[in-house]
Amino acid sequence: MAIPRDFINELIARTDIVELIDRRVPLKKAGKNHSACCPFHSEKSPSFTVSRDKQFYHCFGCGAHGNAIDFLMEYDRLEFVDAIEDLAGQLGLDVPREQGGKRRDDGLSRDLYQLMEEANNFYQNQLRSHADRQKVLDYLALRGLSDTIVKQFGIGFAPDGWDGLLSRYRNNPDAQDKLLTGGMLIAKDGGSRYDRFRDRLMFPIRDRRGRVVGFGGRVLGDGTPKYLNSPETPIFHKGSELYGLYELKQNYRDPQRVLIVEGYMDVVALAQFGVDYAVASLGTSTTAEQFQLLLRNAKEVICCYDGDNAGFEAAWRALETALPLLKPQDQVRFIFLPQGEDPDSLIRKIGQQAFEKLIEQAKKLEDFFFETLSQRHQGNDSELAQQAIVHIEKIQDTLLRDLLLEKLSHKLRMVSIDDLKHKFFKTQARVPHTAPKGLKGRGTPLRLAVALLVQHPSLGFGLPLQPALAHLQMNGISLLNHLLEMTRNQRFNTAQILEHFREHAQWPALKKLAQWEHQVADENLALEFRKALVWLTNQYIEQRYQELSLKQHHSREEKIQLQKLLAVMKSRD
């Protein structure tokens, strides 16, 4: 793994999982733990618990469990490395990488971020000082954009000419090479280079951390294309970013609603008129990654499209993308604008109040879902049902799935959802996975020893070596020995133990043991742990005695060992 394990261990040690989760899911104190209704499945009574001592969460309803990294991966839909970077960012730490590991933020990327910020400063300076600035200022005034909005979104001006930006790096070939990699310059066949953006209003695109990763440029004259975007680069991937999301998060720490529109100017114009919670999808269909960004930043996403066939088709593609991603309480709605209007033009005509009234009237996902299917399959209920089921089967949110099934049943005038499933489901309808409530009872002494050590790693701290266990022949004993070695000289919590084993085959078993109800009272933990170790040591003694007893010839050392083992066994009787 590219990130040093010691750093991950420190990160978990410095993160308070109760505070982390409470910022997203309000927790209530419940004894020595905290509880809430599970954010990963629908329930009316709390079965989701968070332990500060263990730095571990567990839901007794759906079985979701893990440490702070697992929670961010599941709740915020982050990849492992992204979750690490998120936690590190909250603590003000830089994520190191081991030599030879693939770095996301290596020297090239750092230089690109710096050069993109320099390019942004250059474009903003041109808006203030270039000889042609007045035509740009007149254009901004015509669009009704104030100095405040221009500054908030960092809007700039790329002057006409082939080397406005390039000339700043005329004597720096290395910077030119990186600007070429960053999409700011274009190379001719002969090797010469020129500016990609010329005579355009410039909209910097920032990532979630506020770094400029690309630009959108709107032509000021009659040139084409009307909008020109940065190409894909090592730091810019169109399907992973949303224009205006960073600016929105500066205004709202926890936005309840996000409006997704098509263009840069739509976002800026809406903000100018008070609708400052819009983002744009950078000229592409809304991707799954963009939807994940939206859903982790707001509970309600409203998709805004033109009211023509192309707009309805784009909305349906967005619905198909969103369905498998929705969690309980996520809301997605759809608004379609009058023919010939976009958000920019419409809000100028009708103003903020009337525009937000349209937003309030946006169609619910389920209404748009069935309206579209009904239009596509007029008079053919069987075909409509089959197509609906194809989409409904992909939904993870059980409440939404049941709601759509109920509406479909009503639409087809069937008596019950069960009738619907029986008639149309080709395979048995998927039901919510319910994990077992937890393993009951003490189990074997080995399982108990491992579980106690995972749940209370301090039991192993300072413990004398257990040489007999290194020779015991028993399935699972190597795991216990590994844990004993880990915890003997260093203090860990449960979350750190589990993270250490994330890439090991034992990880699933350890996660189960971390939540196992072993029924040992807190005051008896140390005693029961020692008793389990004693039992395992006795098992080795018996194994070794049987092994030596069956031998016909013994060495002098084996004879002495056999006598000692016999004495030990007699003393136990």
XYZ file of N, CA, C and O in Angstrom, residues 39-169:
524
model
N -27.706 5.196 9.599
C -27.733 5.961 8.348
C -27.653 5.071 7.109
O -27.770 5.561 5.995
N -27.460 3.756 7.299
C -27.258 2.865 6.165
C -28.462 1.988 5.850
O -28.440 1.231 4.890
N -29.481 2.044 6.685
C -30.726 1.364 6.348
C -31.864 2.058 7.085
O -31.641 2.830 8.013
N -33.079 1.800 6.669
C -34.238 2.478 7.243
C -34.682 1.759 8.516
O -34.876 0.546 8.518
N -34.850 2.509 9.588
C -35.333 1.938 10.852
C -35.980 3.035 11.687
O -35.686 4.219 11.525
N -36.871 2.622 12.587
C -37.579 3.570 13.436
C -36.967 3.693 14.823
O -37.096 4.722 15.485
N -36.339 2.630 15.307
C -35.692 2.676 16.626
C -34.197 2.475 16.451
O -33.763 1.685 15.608
N -33.375 3.187 17.232
C -31.919 3.162 17.037
C -31.304 1.784 17.288
O -31.533 1.166 18.322
N -30.529 1.325 16.313
C -29.743 0.112 16.506
C -28.290 0.339 16.117
O -27.494 -0.586 16.078
N -27.960 1.600 15.830
C -26.622 1.995 15.399
C -25.868 2.537 16.610
O -26.304 3.509 17.231
N -24.761 1.907 16.985
C -23.998 2.320 18.162
C -22.587 2.702 17.775
O -22.000 2.129 16.844
N -22.038 3.651 18.507
C -20.670 4.115 18.281
C -19.933 4.078 19.618
O -20.404 4.640 20.602
N -18.787 3.431 19.621
C -17.984 3.296 20.836
C -16.760 4.192 20.759
O -15.945 4.055 19.848
N -16.658 5.112 21.719
C -15.471 5.973 21.761
C -14.255 5.165 22.225
O -13.138 5.395 21.756
N -14.456 4.236 23.142
C -13.335 3.430 23.627
C -12.716 2.611 22.500
O -11.492 2.538 22.366
N -13.567 1.996 21.709
C -13.072 1.135 20.627
C -12.829 1.909 19.335
O -12.188 1.389 18.425
N -13.368 3.144 19.240
C -13.327 3.911 17.996
C -13.922 3.076 16.858
O -13.340 2.929 15.779
N -15.118 2.561 17.121
C -15.733 1.577 16.247
C -17.247 1.798 16.246
O -17.819 2.166 17.270
N -17.883 1.619 15.083
C -19.349 1.710 15.021
C -19.918 0.366 14.573
O -19.254 -0.417 13.888
N -21.150 0.133 14.968
C -21.797 -1.123 14.586
C -23.311 -0.941 14.601
O -23.852 -0.303 15.504
N -23.969 -1.477 13.576
C -25.429 -1.483 13.535
C -25.919 -2.911 13.730
O -25.571 -3.808 12.956
N -26.737 -3.105 14.763
C -27.271 -4.428 15.042
C -28.433 -4.777 14.112
O -28.921 -5.901 14.125
N -28.852 -3.807 13.291
C -29.941 -4.072 12.361
C -29.452 -4.587 11.024
O -29.862 -5.643 10.565
N -28.536 -3.837 10.392
C -28.071 -4.222 9.054
C -26.668 -4.801 9.049
O -26.202 -5.299 8.024
N -25.972 -4.705 10.200
C -24.638 -5.286 10.284
C -23.507 -4.355 9.865
O -22.337 -4.752 9.895
N -23.814 -3.118 9.455
C -22.749 -2.183 9.079
C -21.835 -1.933 10.276
O -22.299 -1.764 11.399
N -20.521 -1.917 10.043
C -19.591 -1.712 11.151
C -18.229 -1.312 10.605
O -17.932 -1.509 9.422
N -17.391 -0.748 11.470
C -16.041 -0.396 11.047
C -15.485 0.753 11.853
O -16.043 1.170 12.870
N -14.360 1.290 11.368
C -13.709 2.415 12.028
C -14.012 3.709 11.271
O -14.893 3.746 10.408
N -13.283 4.767 11.598
C -13.557 6.070 10.975
C -13.382 6.021 9.465
O -14.147 6.642 8.715
N -12.391 5.286 9.002
C -12.152 5.178 7.557
C -13.318 4.471 6.886
O -13.818 4.910 5.843
N -13.765 3.366 7.487
C -14.908 2.637 6.930
C -16.146 3.524 6.853
O -16.902 3.475 5.875
N -16.364 4.340 7.892
C -17.557 5.187 7.914
C -17.529 6.188 6.767
O -18.536 6.373 6.074
N -16.386 6.838 6.558
C -16.293 7.803 5.463
C -16.462 7.117 4.116
O -17.093 7.665 3.202
N -15.898 5.928 3.977
C -16.034 5.198 2.720
C -17.500 4.854 2.447
O -17.966 4.939 1.315
N -18.225 4.469 3.498
C -19.614 4.049 3.325
C -20.560 5.245 3.254
O -21.404 5.340 2.354
N -20.410 6.189 4.186
C -21.377 7.291 4.283
C -21.127 8.348 3.211
O -22.062 8.831 2.568
N -19.853 8.711 3.022
C -19.520 9.734 2.035
C -19.185 9.151 0.671
O -18.813 9.881 -0.247
N -19.266 7.813 0.573
C -19.009 7.113 -0.686
C -17.614 7.457 -1.233
O -17.446 7.816 -2.414
N -16.632 7.342 -0.381
C -15.258 7.635 -0.763
C -14.465 6.361 -0.983
O -14.756 5.327 -0.387
N -13.469 6.443 -1.847
C -12.506 5.357 -1.948
C -11.582 5.415 -0.729
O -11.518 6.422 -0.018
N -10.822 4.320 -0.517
C -9.986 4.219 0.671
C -9.015 5.400 0.780
O -8.922 6.061 1.825
N -8.284 5.675 -0.294
C -7.289 6.755 -0.247
C -7.970 8.103 -0.044
O -7.464 8.971 0.685
N -9.144 8.296 -0.666
C -9.875 9.556 -0.480
C -10.302 9.732 0.978
O -10.265 10.838 1.524
N -10.711 8.630 1.611
C -11.098 8.708 3.023
C -9.897 9.074 3.887
O -10.018 9.869 4.825
N -8.740 8.504 3.577
C -7.510 8.843 4.302
C -7.207 10.332 4.143
O -6.896 11.038 5.111
N -7.295 10.812 2.917
C -6.990 12.223 2.659
C -8.000 13.143 3.340
O -7.641 14.224 3.824
N -9.261 12.714 3.393
C -10.287 13.506 4.065
C -9.991 13.624 5.549
O -10.020 14.731 6.127
N -9.700 12.501 6.196
C -9.378 12.525 7.628
C -8.125 13.355 7.884
O -8.078 14.138 8.838
N -7.122 13.162 7.046
C -5.879 13.919 7.220
C -6.128 15.415 7.070
O -5.589 16.230 7.833
N -6.948 15.782 6.099
C -7.259 17.199 5.895
C -7.953 17.810 7.091
O -7.691 18.962 7.456
N -8.851 17.047 7.736
C -9.543 17.547 8.930
C -8.574 17.798 10.075
O -8.810 18.647 10.933
N -7.481 17.039 10.088
C -6.482 17.194 11.155
C -5.323 18.092 10.738
O -4.379 18.278 11.513
N -5.386 18.620 9.528
C -4.313 19.490 9.055
C -3.033 18.753 8.733
O -1.931 19.314 8.831
N -3.142 17.483 8.324
C -1.966 16.669 8.041
C -1.837 16.421 6.546
O -2.826 16.322 5.823
N -0.597 16.317 6.074
C -0.330 15.908 4.705
C -0.167 14.398 4.667
O 0.450 13.809 5.562
N -0.704 13.776 3.640
C -0.627 12.321 3.525
C 0.692 11.946 2.871
O 0.934 12.292 1.710
N 1.548 11.235 3.587
C 2.818 10.802 2.981
C 2.610 9.570 2.112
O 1.594 8.878 2.217
N 3.546 9.284 1.252
C 3.518 8.071 0.443
C 4.856 7.359 0.571
O 5.901 8.002 0.632
N 4.808 6.032 0.614
C 6.042 5.266 0.675
C 6.728 5.314 -0.676
O 6.099 5.438 -1.717
N 8.065 5.191 -0.666
C 8.835 5.228 -1.896
C 8.391 4.097 -2.811
O 8.236 2.956 -2.391
N 8.147 4.433 -4.058
C 7.702 3.423 -5.004
C 6.200 3.358 -5.110
O 5.667 2.757 -6.030
N 5.484 3.954 -4.140
C 4.030 3.958 -4.190
C 3.544 4.993 -5.176
O 4.187 5.999 -5.434
N 2.401 4.758 -5.744
C 1.819 5.699 -6.690
C 1.251 6.881 -5.944
O 0.390 6.743 -5.110
N 1.733 8.061 -6.269
C 1.289 9.265 -5.582
C 0.249 9.988 -6.399
O 0.402 10.191 -7.586
N -0.810 10.407 -5.734
C -1.802 11.237 -6.393
C -1.321 12.680 -6.465
O -1.640 13.401 -7.366
N -0.638 13.087 -5.446
C -0.285 14.486 -5.299
C 1.229 14.615 -5.320
O 1.837 15.134 -4.418
N 1.861 14.038 -6.375
C 3.313 14.032 -6.457
C 3.802 15.397 -6.919
O 3.053 16.354 -7.022
N 5.112 15.468 -7.228
C 5.689 16.747 -7.617
C 5.006 17.359 -8.812
O 4.777 18.570 -8.857
N 4.681 16.533 -9.828
C 4.016 17.056 -11.018
C 2.688 17.678 -10.655
O 2.364 18.793 -11.076
N 1.887 16.956 -9.856
C 0.574 17.481 -9.487
C 0.689 18.775 -8.699
O -0.052 19.726 -8.929
N 1.640 18.805 -7.737
C 1.805 20.039 -6.960
C 2.155 21.200 -7.865
O 1.630 22.307 -7.707
N 3.029 20.973 -8.837
C 3.404 22.037 -9.763
C 2.212 22.446 -10.629
O 2.026 23.637 -10.930
N 1.407 21.470 -11.037
C 0.237 21.797 -11.855
C -0.744 22.655 -11.077
O -1.292 23.629 -11.606
N -1.006 22.285 -9.814
C -1.913 23.090 -9.000
C -1.391 24.528 -8.889
O -2.157 25.492 -8.998
N -0.105 24.664 -8.682
C 0.479 26.003 -8.541
C 0.364 26.775 -9.848
O -0.008 27.962 -9.855
N 0.661 26.122 -10.965
C 0.595 26.808 -12.255
C -0.848 27.170 -12.617
O -1.105 28.225 -13.216
N -1.802 26.315 -12.266
C -3.205 26.633 -12.544
C -3.658 27.829 -11.720
O -4.430 28.671 -12.195
N -3.185 27.922 -10.490
C -3.519 29.086 -9.665
C -2.871 30.344 -10.240
O -3.487 31.427 -10.251
N -1.656 30.213 -10.745
C -0.992 31.354 -11.376
C -1.751 31.787 -12.624
O -1.911 32.992 -12.898
N -2.237 30.812 -13.404
C -3.025 31.144 -14.598
C -4.303 31.868 -14.200
O -4.715 32.843 -14.854
N -4.934 31.416 -13.133
C -6.150 32.069 -12.655
C -5.872 33.510 -12.250
O -6.645 34.422 -12.580
N -4.777 33.720 -11.535
C -4.399 35.091 -11.156
C -4.128 35.941 -12.395
O -4.493 37.128 -12.441
N -3.485 35.354 -13.408
C -3.204 36.073 -14.649
C -4.503 36.530 -15.309
O -4.642 37.691 -15.707
N -5.488 35.635 -15.423
C -6.755 35.993 -16.072
C -7.504 37.061 -15.280
O -8.108 37.969 -15.865
N -7.471 36.965 -13.966
C -8.141 37.983 -13.160
C -7.447 39.333 -13.301
O -8.108 40.382 -13.357
N -6.132 39.336 -13.371
C -5.394 40.597 -13.567
C -5.708 41.217 -14.928
O -5.795 42.446 -15.064
N -5.868 40.366 -15.948
C -6.195 40.886 -17.279
C -7.551 41.573 -17.289
O -7.762 42.556 -17.998
N -8.474 41.058 -16.480
C -9.793 41.678 -16.394
C -9.693 43.078 -15.807
O -10.505 43.953 -16.123
N -8.693 43.301 -14.979
C -8.534 44.614 -14.339
C -7.628 45.570 -15.113
O -7.763 46.796 -14.990
N -6.711 45.009 -15.909
C -5.666 45.885 -16.453
C -5.472 45.828 -17.959
O -4.783 46.688 -18.523
N -6.019 44.842 -18.649
C -5.751 44.708 -20.082
C -6.409 45.843 -20.867
O -7.448 46.371 -20.473
N -5.811 46.164 -21.991
C -6.333 47.268 -22.812
C -7.751 46.990 -23.319
O -8.526 47.924 -23.561
N -8.102 45.727 -23.479
C -9.438 45.365 -23.966
C -10.415 45.054 -22.830
O -11.492 44.493 -23.075
N -10.042 45.415 -21.621
C -10.871 45.012 -20.485
C -12.279 45.613 -20.537
O -13.234 45.011 -20.033
N -12.424 46.802 -21.168
C -13.712 47.474 -21.124
C -14.809 46.665 -21.814
O -15.953 46.612 -21.348
N -14.451 45.997 -22.904
C -15.479 45.203 -23.595
C -15.943 44.040 -22.709
O -17.110 43.635 -22.768
N -15.022 43.536 -21.875
C -15.379 42.440 -20.969
C -16.251 42.983 -19.841
O -17.257 42.361 -19.465
N -15.872 44.131 -19.309
C -16.662 44.740 -18.241
C -18.063 45.098 -18.737
O -19.055 44.939 -18.008
N -18.143 45.549 -19.991
C -19.457 45.863 -20.570
C -20.293 44.593 -20.694
O -21.511 44.616 -20.452
N -19.646 43.518 -21.098
C -20.358 42.242 -21.226
C -20.877 41.781 -19.860
O -22.031 41.355 -19.738
N -20.042 41.858 -18.835
C -20.457 41.463 -17.485
C -21.614 42.334 -16.995
O -22.550 41.828 -16.356
N -21.547 43.630 -17.303
C -22.638 44.530 -16.900
C -23.923 44.172 -17.636
O -25.023 44.202 -17.059
N -23.792 43.811 -18.924
C -24.955 43.410 -19.709
C -25.617 42.165 -19.114
O -26.851 42.040 -19.105
N -24.777 41.256 -18.592
C -25.308 40.028 -17.980
C -25.745 40.254 -16.538
O -26.248 39.326 -15.884
N -25.558 41.479 -16.057
C -26.036 41.821 -14.720
C -25.198 41.259 -13.591
O -25.712 41.090 -12.470
N -23.910 40.984 -13.849
C -23.047 40.401 -12.824
C -22.308 41.496 -12.062
O -21.628 42.342 -12.664
N -22.422 41.470 -10.762
C -21.790 42.481 -9.918
C -20.324 42.156 -9.687
O -19.867 41.025 -9.904
N -19.587 43.136 -9.200
C -18.176 42.917 -8.852
C -18.046 41.845 -7.777
O -17.085 41.061 -7.773
N -19.012 41.804 -6.878
C -18.968 40.820 -5.785
C -19.047 39.395 -6.328
O -18.279 38.514 -5.924
N -19.965 39.175 -7.263
C -20.120 37.833 -7.842
C -18.908 37.474 -8.692
O -18.427 36.329 -8.663
N -18.413 38.435 -9.448
C -17.220 38.195 -10.272
C -16.049 37.779 -9.390
O -15.311 36.831 -9.702
N -15.894 38.446 -8.275
C -14.812 38.119 -7.357
C -15.050 36.775 -6.670
O -14.118 35.983 -6.499
N -16.306 36.519 -6.267
C -16.623 35.271 -5.572
C -16.273 34.052 -6.421
O -15.734 33.063 -5.914
N -16.560 34.120 -7.730
C -16.287 32.984 -8.608
C -14.943 33.093 -9.323
O -14.598 32.201 -10.112
N -14.182 34.148 -9.029
C -12.839 34.283 -9.608
C -12.846 34.443 -11.114
O -11.906 33.994 -11.799
N -13.888 35.067 -11.666
C -14.001 35.191 -13.120
C -12.897 36.096 -13.667
O -12.558 37.128 -13.076
N -12.308 35.702 -14.782
C -11.218 36.466 -15.391
C -11.395 36.622 -16.886
O -12.459 36.322 -17.439
N -10.329 37.061 -17.538
C -10.372 37.345 -18.967
C -9.096 36.834 -19.623
O -7.979 37.185 -19.210
N -9.261 35.985 -20.642
C -8.123 35.545 -21.450
C -8.080 36.443 -22.681
O -8.973 36.368 -23.533
N -7.100 37.302 -22.807
C -7.067 38.257 -23.917
C -6.863 37.565 -25.260
O -6.382 36.436 -25.336
N -7.262 38.274 -26.319
C -7.055 37.758 -27.662
C -5.547 37.704 -27.942
O -4.776 38.488 -27.390
N -5.138 36.792 -28.770
C -3.709 36.625 -29.042
C -3.284 35.199 -28.726
O -3.972 34.461 -28.022
N -2.114 34.835 -29.247
C -1.670 33.441 -29.168
C -0.777 33.146 -27.972
O -0.522 31.971 -27.669
N -0.297 34.189 -27.313
C 0.705 33.915 -26.268
C 0.522 34.762 -25.013
O 1.486 35.116 -24.352
N -0.732 35.082 -24.689
C -0.951 35.880 -23.488
C -0.404 35.195 -22.245
O 0.381 35.779 -21.489
N -0.806 33.963 -22.015
C -0.301 33.208 -20.865
C 1.090 32.662 -21.141
O 1.966 32.704 -20.261
N 1.314 32.184 -22.338
C 2.600 31.585 -22.695
C 3.762 32.553 -22.476
O 4.837 32.152 -22.012
N 3.558 33.824 -22.780
C 4.649 34.801 -22.697
C 5.199 34.932 -21.276
O 6.366 35.296 -21.103
N 4.380 34.616 -20.275
C 4.851 34.712 -18.893
C 5.886 33.637 -18.577
O 6.619 33.744 -17.602
N 5.936 32.589 -19.405
C 6.837 31.463 -19.141
C 7.785 31.229 -20.328
O 8.239 30.119 -20.555
